[in-house]
Amino acid sequence: GAGSPRAASGTAAVQLRQRLEKELEDIRGAGTWKNERVIASRQGPHLRLAGGGAGILNFCANNYLGLSSHPEVIQAAVEALEKFGAGLSSVRFICGTQSIHKDLEEKIARFHQREDAILYASCFDANAGIFEALLTPEDAVLSDELNHASIIDGIRLCKANKYRYKHMDMQDLEAKLQEAQKHRLRLVATDGAFSMDGDIAPLREICQLAQKYDALVFIDECHATGFLGPNGRGTDELLGVMDKVTIINSTLGKALGGAAGGYTTGPKPLIDLLRQRSRPYLFSNSLPPAVVGCASKALDLLMESNAIAQSMAAKTQRFRSKMTAAGFTISGKDHPICPVMLGDARLAAVMAEDMLNRGIYVIGFSYPVVPKGKARIRVQISAVHSDEDIDRCVEAFTEVGRKHGALP
């Protein structure tokens, strides 16, 4: 009947379907299949899942400051939608730039204390756009081996000479910098905070090496912007090297309102070059006005007060200390990403499912998202979690851990 699904016909289409079904079955067999749970409510510490499951405690969102459902953030989105419309139906350089885009870019640069900023549809796009535009075959890029996939993919697109150093290993980075001296420009690229392990790059040491070997420093701050550092400006503020980091890429889709969007901020000539040459910027639609409104209000709230970020830090410490006391190994340090290290992929999957049965929404991570033998349940703390929420989560972990042999 009308609207019923159609499958492409022909031998090639049949062979493709068979190959894809075999590949999907292999993923299921390896225990690494990723199910998507459907939320039927706003993002926040308490969720309702589709098909039932009201009152679920959410511990797996990047909603670090709880701004995804903040009333002022939502109202700012509504006002931007009403004033500027649903979208621009265009890219920025044709007819897709509105005053709110320029205002937000200025605000981002001011927040990070940089010269200028450029907006993207996501930080994945920002990372896809910068390396190719900036680096040539005469240059070199040195990347931490555990950098986010978007950094890796962005580096693959450029023609620079590529060096990969061991995770946060400054001896290895120095050796690679010595090797890279023959190239015109050297760029060290690292996550500020690493999303799977909750560890923070040793930016002081990286900047010292960069200065010694005449290199530039690039950091991805998606899991730092808004809550690390005294004023939430990120790992460079936290570690006192704001004047030594040249380029920052980050997101509007995590702590800063949680909708979408990313950006690059740094020297004005670099931002000007990206407007001319960065392919994801040139060939992607402008950010929707409602998204811009959300992020702009989130930055206003951050620049008015650091109380939300300080609250999140205290709650992070509460969870980490109580879980460690219960006998769990928590990776990272002083970061709201709190990976509960379990090792076995199936154990992580069944424990996460059992946690949901107890009303706690967490997700197990295993290969290929993390290395083999390093499976974990990644817990993420938000400023809007109450102490009671955190204690209930720890109690559920303790029960489930004992049930499945993860605790004695």
mmCIF file of C-alpha atoms in Angstrom, residues 153-328:
data_model
loop_
_atom_site.group_PDB
_atom_site.id
_atom_site.type_symbol
_atom_site.label_atom_id
_atom_site.label_comp_id
_atom_site.label_asym_id
_atom_site.label_seq_id
_atom_site.Cartn_x
_atom_site.Cartn_y
_atom_site.Cartn_z
ATOM 1 C CA ASP A 153 39.153 12.123 11.668
ATOM 2 C CA GLY A 154 40.034 15.807 11.282
ATOM 3 C CA ILE A 155 43.755 14.995 11.273
ATOM 4 C CA ARG A 156 43.195 12.271 8.660
ATOM 5 C CA LEU A 157 41.753 14.903 6.311
ATOM 6 C CA CYS A 158 44.867 17.091 6.368
ATOM 7 C CA LYS A 159 48.123 16.521 4.463
ATOM 8 C CA ALA A 160 50.437 17.325 7.369
ATOM 9 C CA ASN A 161 52.969 14.852 8.706
ATOM 10 C CA LYS A 162 51.269 12.890 11.475
ATOM 11 C CA TYR A 163 52.778 11.818 14.792
ATOM 12 C CA ARG A 164 50.898 9.973 17.535
ATOM 13 C CA TYR A 165 52.245 10.073 21.076
ATOM 14 C CA LYS A 166 51.379 7.756 23.961
ATOM 15 C CA HIS A 167 48.496 8.900 26.141
ATOM 16 C CA MET A 168 49.601 11.848 28.292
ATOM 17 C CA ASP A 169 53.221 10.585 28.027
ATOM 18 C CA MET A 170 55.426 13.660 28.028
ATOM 19 C CA GLN A 171 58.629 11.737 27.316
ATOM 20 C CA ASP A 172 57.092 10.295 24.181
ATOM 21 C CA LEU A 173 55.710 13.695 23.162
ATOM 22 C CA GLU A 174 59.163 15.247 23.560
ATOM 23 C CA ALA A 175 60.718 12.519 21.426
ATOM 24 C CA LYS A 176 58.099 13.106 18.726
ATOM 25 C CA LEU A 177 58.642 16.884 18.903
ATOM 26 C CA GLN A 178 62.386 16.361 18.428
ATOM 27 C CA GLU A 179 61.643 14.165 15.411
ATOM 28 C CA ALA A 180 59.244 16.764 14.012
ATOM 29 C CA GLN A 181 61.734 19.654 14.136
ATOM 30 C CA LYS A 182 62.369 19.271 10.412
ATOM 31 C CA HIS A 183 58.839 20.495 9.634
ATOM 32 C CA ARG A 184 57.772 24.146 9.211
ATOM 33 C CA LEU A 185 54.995 24.304 11.820
ATOM 34 C CA ARG A 186 54.320 21.871 14.673
ATOM 35 C CA LEU A 187 50.879 21.589 16.279
ATOM 36 C CA VAL A 188 50.285 19.519 19.426
ATOM 37 C CA ALA A 189 46.640 18.373 19.521
ATOM 38 C CA THR A 190 45.005 16.991 22.655
ATOM 39 C CA ASP A 191 41.693 16.687 24.409
ATOM 40 C CA GLY A 192 41.638 18.911 27.466
ATOM 41 C CA ALA A 193 39.592 16.312 29.358
ATOM 42 C CA PHE A 194 39.325 12.812 27.896
ATOM 43 C CA SER A 195 35.740 11.660 27.584
ATOM 44 C CA MET A 196 36.167 7.932 28.233
ATOM 45 C CA ASP A 197 38.572 8.087 31.175
ATOM 46 C CA GLY A 198 37.797 11.365 32.918
ATOM 47 C CA ASP A 199 41.484 12.279 33.011
ATOM 48 C CA ILE A 200 42.835 15.747 32.304
ATOM 49 C CA ALA A 201 45.688 16.469 29.902
ATOM 50 C CA PRO A 202 48.930 17.703 31.548
ATOM 51 C CA LEU A 203 48.638 21.051 29.810
ATOM 52 C CA ARG A 204 51.371 22.764 31.823
ATOM 53 C CA GLU A 205 53.915 20.185 30.690
ATOM 54 C CA ILE A 206 52.567 20.150 27.131
ATOM 55 C CA CYS A 207 52.876 23.934 26.922
ATOM 56 C CA GLN A 208 56.403 23.838 28.340
ATOM 57 C CA LEU A 209 57.440 21.322 25.666
ATOM 58 C CA ALA A 210 55.689 23.339 22.982
ATOM 59 C CA GLN A 211 57.610 26.428 24.042
ATOM 60 C CA LYS A 212 60.887 24.495 24.111
ATOM 61 C CA TYR A 213 60.365 23.086 20.606
ATOM 62 C CA ASP A 214 58.573 26.093 19.074
ATOM 63 C CA ALA A 215 55.215 24.368 18.632
ATOM 64 C CA LEU A 216 51.586 25.461 18.907
ATOM 65 C CA VAL A 217 48.996 23.888 21.226
ATOM 66 C CA PHE A 218 45.437 22.935 20.241
ATOM 67 C CA ILE A 219 42.910 21.607 22.780
ATOM 68 C CA ASP A 220 39.435 20.128 22.412
ATOM 69 C CA GLU A 221 37.446 21.336 25.417
ATOM 70 C CA CYS A 222 34.095 19.580 24.881
ATOM 71 C CA HIS A 223 34.276 17.885 28.281
ATOM 72 C CA ALA A 224 35.717 20.912 30.093
ATOM 73 C CA THR A 225 34.051 24.103 28.857
ATOM 74 C CA GLY A 226 31.694 25.565 31.409
ATOM 75 C CA PHE A 227 32.826 23.753 34.536
ATOM 76 C CA LEU A 228 36.608 23.190 34.776
ATOM 77 C CA GLY A 229 38.640 26.058 36.159
ATOM 78 C CA PRO A 230 37.631 28.761 38.673
ATOM 79 C CA ASN A 231 35.280 30.408 36.144
ATOM 80 C CA GLY A 232 34.464 27.363 34.040
ATOM 81 C CA ARG A 233 36.669 28.419 31.133
ATOM 82 C CA GLY A 234 38.250 24.986 30.829
ATOM 83 C CA THR A 235 41.459 23.071 31.371
ATOM 84 C CA ASP A 236 43.699 25.946 30.285
ATOM 85 C CA GLU A 237 42.188 28.098 33.050
ATOM 86 C CA LEU A 238 42.288 25.191 35.523
ATOM 87 C CA LEU A 239 46.012 24.679 34.901
ATOM 88 C CA GLY A 240 46.968 28.333 34.463
ATOM 89 C CA VAL A 241 48.074 28.233 30.819
ATOM 90 C CA MET A 242 45.413 30.342 29.076
ATOM 91 C CA ASP A 243 48.126 32.486 27.465
ATOM 92 C CA LYS A 244 49.998 29.442 26.126
ATOM 93 C CA VAL A 245 47.190 27.559 24.318
ATOM 94 C CA THR A 246 46.751 28.899 20.784
ATOM 95 C CA ILE A 247 43.541 27.204 19.572
ATOM 96 C CA ILE A 248 40.460 25.923 21.397
ATOM 97 C CA ASN A 249 37.681 23.853 19.860
ATOM 98 C CA SER A 250 34.615 23.123 21.946
ATOM 99 C CA THR A 251 30.899 22.401 21.906
ATOM 100 C CA LEU A 252 27.621 24.088 22.708
ATOM 101 C CA GLY A 253 25.991 20.653 22.954
ATOM 102 C CA LYS A 254 27.164 19.599 26.411
ATOM 103 C CA ALA A 255 27.466 21.992 29.371
ATOM 104 C CA LEU A 256 26.476 25.093 27.356
ATOM 105 C CA GLY A 257 22.780 24.366 26.957
ATOM 106 C CA GLY A 258 23.050 20.871 25.536
ATOM 107 C CA ALA A 259 21.399 21.533 22.160
ATOM 108 C CA ALA A 260 23.956 21.433 19.333
ATOM 109 C CA GLY A 261 26.752 23.445 17.787
ATOM 110 C CA GLY A 262 30.494 23.814 18.178
ATOM 111 C CA TYR A 263 33.168 26.430 17.664
ATOM 112 C CA THR A 264 36.811 27.319 17.220
ATOM 113 C CA THR A 265 38.282 30.250 19.132
ATOM 114 C CA GLY A 266 41.777 31.691 18.844
ATOM 115 C CA PRO A 267 43.794 34.252 16.862
ATOM 116 C CA LYS A 268 41.689 36.444 14.557
ATOM 117 C CA PRO A 269 43.735 35.641 11.393
ATOM 118 C CA LEU A 270 43.088 31.939 11.988
ATOM 119 C CA ILE A 271 39.339 32.512 12.401
ATOM 120 C CA ASP A 272 39.329 34.647 9.250
ATOM 121 C CA LEU A 273 41.101 31.844 7.359
ATOM 122 C CA LEU A 274 38.565 29.276 8.582
ATOM 123 C CA ARG A 275 35.721 31.437 7.238
ATOM 124 C CA GLN A 276 37.423 31.261 3.823
ATOM 125 C CA ARG A 277 38.607 27.643 3.733
ATOM 126 C CA SER A 278 36.989 25.443 6.365
ATOM 127 C CA ARG A 279 34.766 23.054 4.420
ATOM 128 C CA PRO A 280 32.281 22.113 7.197
ATOM 129 C CA TYR A 281 31.707 25.850 7.782
ATOM 130 C CA LEU A 282 31.393 26.746 4.104
ATOM 131 C CA PHE A 283 29.073 23.887 3.183
ATOM 132 C CA SER A 284 26.838 23.463 6.261
ATOM 133 C CA ASN A 285 23.714 25.395 7.164
ATOM 134 C CA SER A 286 23.912 28.073 9.850
ATOM 135 C CA LEU A 287 23.098 27.099 13.412
ATOM 136 C CA PRO A 288 19.312 27.392 14.031
ATOM 137 C CA PRO A 289 18.371 30.553 15.954
ATOM 138 C CA ALA A 290 16.865 28.604 18.866
ATOM 139 C CA VAL A 291 20.179 26.773 19.374
ATOM 140 C CA VAL A 292 22.062 30.082 19.289
ATOM 141 C CA GLY A 293 19.640 31.527 21.848
ATOM 142 C CA CYS A 294 20.166 28.568 24.191
ATOM 143 C CA ALA A 295 23.950 28.773 24.077
ATOM 144 C CA SER A 296 24.028 32.545 24.442
ATOM 145 C CA LYS A 297 21.905 32.430 27.594
ATOM 146 C CA ALA A 298 24.006 29.545 29.005
ATOM 147 C CA LEU A 299 27.141 31.676 28.592
ATOM 148 C CA ASP A 300 25.389 34.620 30.263
ATOM 149 C CA LEU A 301 24.581 32.432 33.275
ATOM 150 C CA LEU A 302 28.175 31.215 33.489
ATOM 151 C CA MET A 303 29.693 34.661 33.252
ATOM 152 C CA GLU A 304 27.322 35.980 35.932
ATOM 153 C CA SER A 305 28.289 33.352 38.538
ATOM 154 C CA ASN A 306 30.466 30.274 39.020
ATOM 155 C CA ALA A 307 28.094 28.819 41.649
ATOM 156 C CA ILE A 308 26.717 26.103 39.342
ATOM 157 C CA ALA A 309 30.193 24.852 38.421
ATOM 158 C CA GLN A 310 31.272 24.821 42.081
ATOM 159 C CA SER A 311 28.178 22.813 43.016
ATOM 160 C CA MET A 312 29.013 20.206 40.379
ATOM 161 C CA ALA A 313 32.565 19.841 41.687
ATOM 162 C CA ALA A 314 31.292 19.036 45.203
ATOM 163 C CA LYS A 315 28.837 16.438 43.882
ATOM 164 C CA THR A 316 31.542 14.841 41.743
ATOM 165 C CA GLN A 317 33.727 14.439 44.809
ATOM 166 C CA ARG A 318 30.822 12.900 46.758
ATOM 167 C CA PHE A 319 30.215 10.240 44.104
ATOM 168 C CA ARG A 320 33.888 9.396 43.569
ATOM 169 C CA SER A 321 34.677 9.048 47.280
ATOM 170 C CA LYS A 322 31.597 6.935 48.061
ATOM 171 C CA MET A 323 32.160 4.597 45.081
ATOM 172 C CA THR A 324 35.830 4.161 45.982
ATOM 173 C CA ALA A 325 34.875 3.408 49.580
ATOM 174 C CA ALA A 326 32.435 0.759 48.289
ATOM 175 C CA GLY A 327 35.336 -1.003 46.530
ATOM 176 C CA PHE A 328 34.988 0.188 42.927
#
